[in-house]
Amino acid sequence: MMLKRANTILYCRRWAETVEFYRDILQLPIAFQNDWFVEFRLTDHAYLSVANTQRATIQSAEGHGITLSCQVSDIDSAHETFKQQGVAVTPIRQKWGGRLFYLHDPEGHRIELWQPLTS
């Protein structure tokens, strides 16, 4: 089996706030949207969607058991940008061969941003 595209779907009670977070704070481009579902483009073949639980067939996990992990090109700049926007972020730390920090979306999903250690 050869996968061509991946889409992670987050089912959210705080749908509007979560969409706003990914659109305005993380500045992810919208690939598709309607009145209860928004699909954000992460890469050419990876997407992240936010679905409103009032219309979906699956309920929110309320952030439990989910970490979205994304590699960034400049961890220090990303960390500073979120701090300046008033987003609660953890300190940057070294782990798993990289530098990383965490933040949470309005629904409670943990987001890990990381950058590999340079040699």
Coordinates of N, CA and C in Angstrom, one line a residue:
M1 N 0.8 -1.2 0.0 CA 0.0 0.0 0.0 C 0.9 1.2 0.0
M2 N 0.6 2.1 -0.9 CA 1.4 3.4 -1.0 C 0.4 4.5 -0.7
L3 N 0.7 5.2 0.4 CA -0.2 6.4 0.8 C 0.2 7.6 0.0
K4 N -0.9 8.3 -0.5 CA -0.7 9.5 -1.3 C -0.9 10.8 -0.5
R5 N -1.7 10.7 0.6 CA -2.1 11.9 1.3 C -2.5 11.5 2.7
A6 N -2.2 12.3 3.7 CA -2.6 12.1 5.1 C -3.3 13.3 5.6
N7 N -4.4 13.0 6.4 CA -5.2 14.1 7.0 C -5.6 13.6 8.4
T8 N -5.1 14.4 9.4 CA -5.5 14.2 10.7 C -6.7 15.1 11.0
I9 N -7.7 14.5 11.6 CA -8.9 15.3 11.9 C -9.1 15.4 13.4
L10 N -9.2 16.6 13.9 CA -9.5 16.9 15.3 C -10.9 17.3 15.4
Y11 N -11.7 16.6 16.3 CA -13.1 16.8 16.5 C -13.2 17.7 17.7
C12 N -13.8 18.9 17.6 CA -13.7 20.0 18.6 C -15.0 20.5 19.0
R13 N -15.2 20.7 20.3 CA -16.3 21.4 20.9 C -16.1 22.9 20.7
R14 N -14.9 23.3 20.9 CA -14.5 24.7 20.8 C -14.0 25.0 19.3
W15 N -14.9 24.6 18.4 CA -14.6 24.6 17.0 C -14.1 26.0 16.5
A16 N -14.9 27.0 16.6 CA -14.5 28.3 16.1 C -13.2 28.8 16.6
E17 N -13.0 28.7 18.0 CA -11.7 29.1 18.6 C -10.5 28.3 18.1
T18 N -10.8 27.0 17.8 CA -9.7 26.1 17.4 C -9.3 26.5 15.9
V19 N -10.3 26.7 15.1 CA -10.1 27.1 13.7 C -9.3 28.4 13.7
E20 N -9.7 29.4 14.5 CA -9.0 30.7 14.6 C -7.6 30.5 15.0
F21 N -7.3 29.6 16.0 CA -6.0 29.3 16.4 C -5.1 28.8 15.3
Y22 N -5.5 27.8 14.6 CA -4.7 27.2 13.5 C -4.6 28.2 12.3
R23 N -5.6 29.0 12.1 CA -5.6 29.9 10.9 C -4.7 31.2 11.3
D24 N -5.0 31.8 12.5 CA -4.4 33.1 12.8 C -3.1 33.0 13.6
I25 N -3.1 32.1 14.5 CA -1.9 31.9 15.4 C -0.8 31.1 14.7
L26 N -1.2 29.9 14.2 CA -0.2 29.1 13.5 C 0.0 29.4 12.1
Q27 N -1.0 30.2 11.6 CA -0.9 30.7 10.2 C -0.9 29.6 9.1
L28 N -1.7 28.6 9.4 CA -1.8 27.5 8.4 C -2.7 27.9 7.3
P29 N -2.4 27.6 6.0 CA -3.3 27.9 4.9 C -4.5 27.0 4.9
I30 N -5.6 27.5 4.5 CA -6.8 26.7 4.4 C -6.9 26.1 3.0
A31 N -7.1 24.8 3.0 CA -7.2 24.1 1.7 C -8.7 23.9 1.4
F32 N -9.5 23.7 2.4 CA -11.0 23.5 2.2 C -11.7 24.0 3.5
Q33 N -12.9 24.5 3.3 CA -13.7 24.9 4.5 C -15.2 24.9 4.1
N34 N -16.0 24.5 5.1 CA -17.4 24.8 5.0 C -17.9 25.2 6.4
D35 N -19.1 25.1 6.7 CA -19.6 25.7 7.9 C -19.4 24.9 9.2
W36 N -18.7 23.7 9.0 CA -18.4 22.9 10.2 C -17.1 22.2 10.1
F37 N -16.4 22.3 9.1 CA -15.2 21.6 8.8 C -14.1 22.5 8.1
V38 N -12.9 22.5 8.6 CA -11.9 23.3 7.9 C -10.6 22.4 7.8
E39 N -10.1 22.3 6.6 CA -8.9 21.5 6.3 C -7.7 22.5 6.1
F40 N -6.7 22.3 6.9 CA -5.5 23.1 6.7 C -4.4 22.3 6.1
R41 N -3.6 23.0 5.2 CA -2.5 22.3 4.5 C -1.3 22.5 5.3
L42 N -0.7 21.4 5.6 CA 0.6 21.3 6.3 C 1.8 21.2 5.4
T43 N 1.7 20.3 4.4 CA 2.6 20.1 3.3 C 1.9 19.7 2.1
D44 N 2.5 19.4 1.0 CA 1.8 19.0 -0.2 C 1.0 17.8 0.0
H45 N 1.3 16.9 1.0 CA 0.6 15.7 1.1 C 0.1 15.4 2.5
A46 N 0.2 16.4 3.4 CA -0.2 16.3 4.8 C -1.2 17.4 5.2
Y47 N -2.3 17.1 5.8 CA -3.3 18.1 6.1 C -3.7 17.8 7.6
L48 N -4.3 18.9 8.2 CA -4.8 18.9 9.5 C -6.2 19.5 9.4
S49 N -7.2 18.8 9.9 CA -8.6 19.3 9.8 C -9.2 19.5 11.2
V50 N -10.1 20.4 11.3 CA -10.8 20.7 12.5 C -12.3 20.6 12.2
A51 N -13.0 19.6 12.9 CA -14.4 19.4 12.6 C -15.2 19.8 13.9
N52 N -16.4 20.4 13.7 CA -17.2 20.8 14.8 C -18.0 19.5 15.2
T53 N -17.9 19.2 16.5 CA -18.6 18.0 17.1 C -20.1 18.1 17.0
Q54 N -20.6 19.3 16.9 CA -22.1 19.5 16.8 C -22.6 18.9 15.5
R55 N -21.7 18.8 14.5 CA -22.2 18.2 13.2 C -21.5 16.9 12.8
A56 N -20.4 16.5 13.6 CA -19.7 15.3 13.2 C -20.3 14.1 13.9
T57 N -19.8 13.0 13.5 CA -20.3 11.7 14.0 C -19.4 11.2 15.2
I58 N -18.3 11.9 15.4 CA -17.3 11.6 16.5 C -17.2 12.7 17.4
Q59 N -17.1 12.4 18.7 CA -17.1 13.5 19.7 C -15.6 13.8 20.0
S60 N -15.4 15.0 20.7 CA -14.1 15.5 21.0 C -13.4 14.6 22.0
A61 N -12.1 14.4 21.8 CA -11.3 13.7 22.8 C -10.8 14.7 23.8
E62 N -11.1 16.0 23.7 CA -10.8 17.1 24.6 C -9.3 17.2 24.8
G63 N -8.5 16.8 23.7 CA -7.1 16.9 23.8 C -6.4 15.8 24.5
H64 N -7.1 14.8 25.0 CA -6.5 13.7 25.6 C -5.9 12.7 24.6
G65 N -4.7 12.3 24.9 CA -4.0 11.3 24.1 C -3.5 11.7 22.7
I66 N -3.5 13.0 22.5 CA -3.0 13.5 21.2 C -1.9 14.5 21.3
T67 N -0.8 14.3 20.5 CA 0.2 15.3 20.3 C 0.4 15.4 18.9
L68 N 0.4 16.6 18.4 CA 0.7 17.0 17.0 C 2.1 17.4 17.0
S69 N 3.0 16.7 16.3 CA 4.4 17.0 16.3 C 4.9 17.5 15.0
C70 N 5.4 18.7 14.9 CA 5.8 19.3 13.6 C 7.2 19.9 13.7
Q71 N 8.0 19.6 12.7 CA 9.4 20.1 12.7 C 9.3 21.5 12.1
V72 N 10.1 22.4 12.7 CA 10.2 23.8 12.2 C 11.6 24.1 11.9
S73 N 11.8 25.2 11.1 CA 13.2 25.5 10.6 C 13.9 26.3 11.7
D74 N 13.2 27.1 12.5 CA 13.8 28.0 13.5 C 13.1 27.9 14.8
I75 N 13.4 27.0 15.7 CA 12.7 26.8 17.0 C 12.7 28.1 17.8
D76 N 13.8 28.8 17.9 CA 13.9 30.0 18.7 C 12.9 31.1 18.2
S77 N 12.9 31.3 16.9 CA 12.0 32.3 16.4 C 10.5 31.9 16.6
A78 N 10.2 30.6 16.4 CA 8.8 30.2 16.6 C 8.4 30.4 18.1
H79 N 9.3 30.0 19.0 CA 9.0 30.2 20.4 C 8.8 31.6 20.8
E80 N 9.6 32.5 20.3 CA 9.5 33.9 20.6 C 8.2 34.5 20.0
T81 N 7.9 34.1 18.7 CA 6.7 34.6 18.1 C 5.4 34.3 18.9
F82 N 5.3 33.0 19.3 CA 4.2 32.6 20.1 C 4.1 33.3 21.4
K83 N 5.2 33.5 22.1 CA 5.3 34.2 23.4 C 4.8 35.7 23.1
Q84 N 5.2 36.3 22.1 CA 4.8 37.7 21.8 C 3.3 37.8 21.5
Q85 N 2.7 36.7 21.0 CA 1.3 36.6 20.7 C 0.5 36.3 21.9
G86 N 1.1 36.0 23.0 CA 0.4 35.7 24.3 C 0.0 34.3 24.4
V87 N 0.6 33.4 23.6 CA 0.3 32.0 23.6 C 1.2 31.3 24.7
A88 N 0.6 30.5 25.6 CA 1.3 29.8 26.6 C 2.2 28.7 26.0
V89 N 3.5 28.9 26.2 CA 4.4 27.9 25.6 C 5.4 27.4 26.8
T90 N 5.8 26.2 26.6 CA 6.8 25.7 27.6 C 8.2 26.2 27.2
P91 N 9.1 26.1 28.1 CA 10.5 26.5 27.8 C 11.0 25.5 26.7
I92 N 12.0 26.0 25.9 CA 12.6 25.1 24.9 C 13.5 24.2 25.7
R93 N 13.5 22.9 25.3 CA 14.4 21.9 26.0 C 14.9 21.0 24.9
Q94 N 16.0 20.3 25.3 CA 16.6 19.3 24.4 C 16.1 17.9 24.7
K95 N 15.6 17.2 23.7 CA 15.0 15.9 23.9 C 14.9 15.2 22.6
W96 N 15.2 13.9 22.5 CA 15.0 13.1 21.3 C 15.9 13.6 20.2
G97 N 17.0 14.1 20.5 CA 17.9 14.5 19.4 C 17.6 15.9 18.8
G98 N 16.8 16.6 19.5 CA 16.4 17.9 19.0 C 16.0 18.9 20.1
R99 N 15.7 20.1 19.7 CA 15.2 21.1 20.6 C 13.7 21.3 20.4
L100 N 12.9 21.4 21.5 CA 11.5 21.4 21.3 C 10.8 22.2 22.4
F101 N 9.6 22.6 22.1 CA 8.7 23.1 23.1 C 7.2 22.7 22.8
Y102 N 6.4 22.9 23.7 CA 4.9 22.6 23.6 C 4.0 23.8 23.8
L103 N 2.9 23.7 23.1 CA 1.8 24.6 23.3 C 0.5 23.8 23.1
H104 N -0.6 24.4 23.4 CA -1.9 23.7 23.3 C -2.9 24.6 22.5
D105 N -3.7 23.9 21.7 CA -4.8 24.6 21.0 C -5.9 24.8 22.0
P106 N -7.0 25.6 21.6 CA -8.1 25.9 22.5 C -8.9 24.6 22.9
E107 N -8.8 23.5 22.2 CA -9.5 22.3 22.5 C -8.6 21.5 23.5
G108 N -7.4 21.8 23.7 CA -6.5 21.1 24.6 C -5.5 20.2 23.9
H109 N -5.5 20.1 22.6 CA -4.5 19.2 21.9 C -3.1 19.8 22.1
R110 N -2.2 18.9 22.5 CA -0.8 19.3 22.6 C -0.1 19.4 21.3
I111 N 0.6 20.5 21.1 CA 1.4 20.7 19.8 C 2.8 20.7 20.2
E112 N 3.6 19.9 19.6 CA 5.1 19.9 19.8 C 5.7 20.4 18.6
L113 N 6.5 21.5 18.8 CA 7.3 22.0 17.7 C 8.8 21.7 18.0
W114 N 9.5 21.3 17.0 CA 10.9 20.8 17.3 C 11.8 21.1 16.1
Q115 N 13.1 21.1 16.4 CA 14.1 21.4 15.4 C 15.2 20.4 15.7
P116 N 15.8 19.7 14.7 CA 16.9 18.8 15.0 C 18.1 19.6 15.5
L117 N 18.9 18.9 16.3 CA 20.2 19.5 16.8 C 21.1 19.6 15.6
T118 N 21.8 20.7 15.5 CA 22.8 20.8 14.4 C 24.1 20.1 14.8
S119 N 24.8 19.5 13.8 CA 26.0 18.8 14.2 C 27.2 19.7 14.1

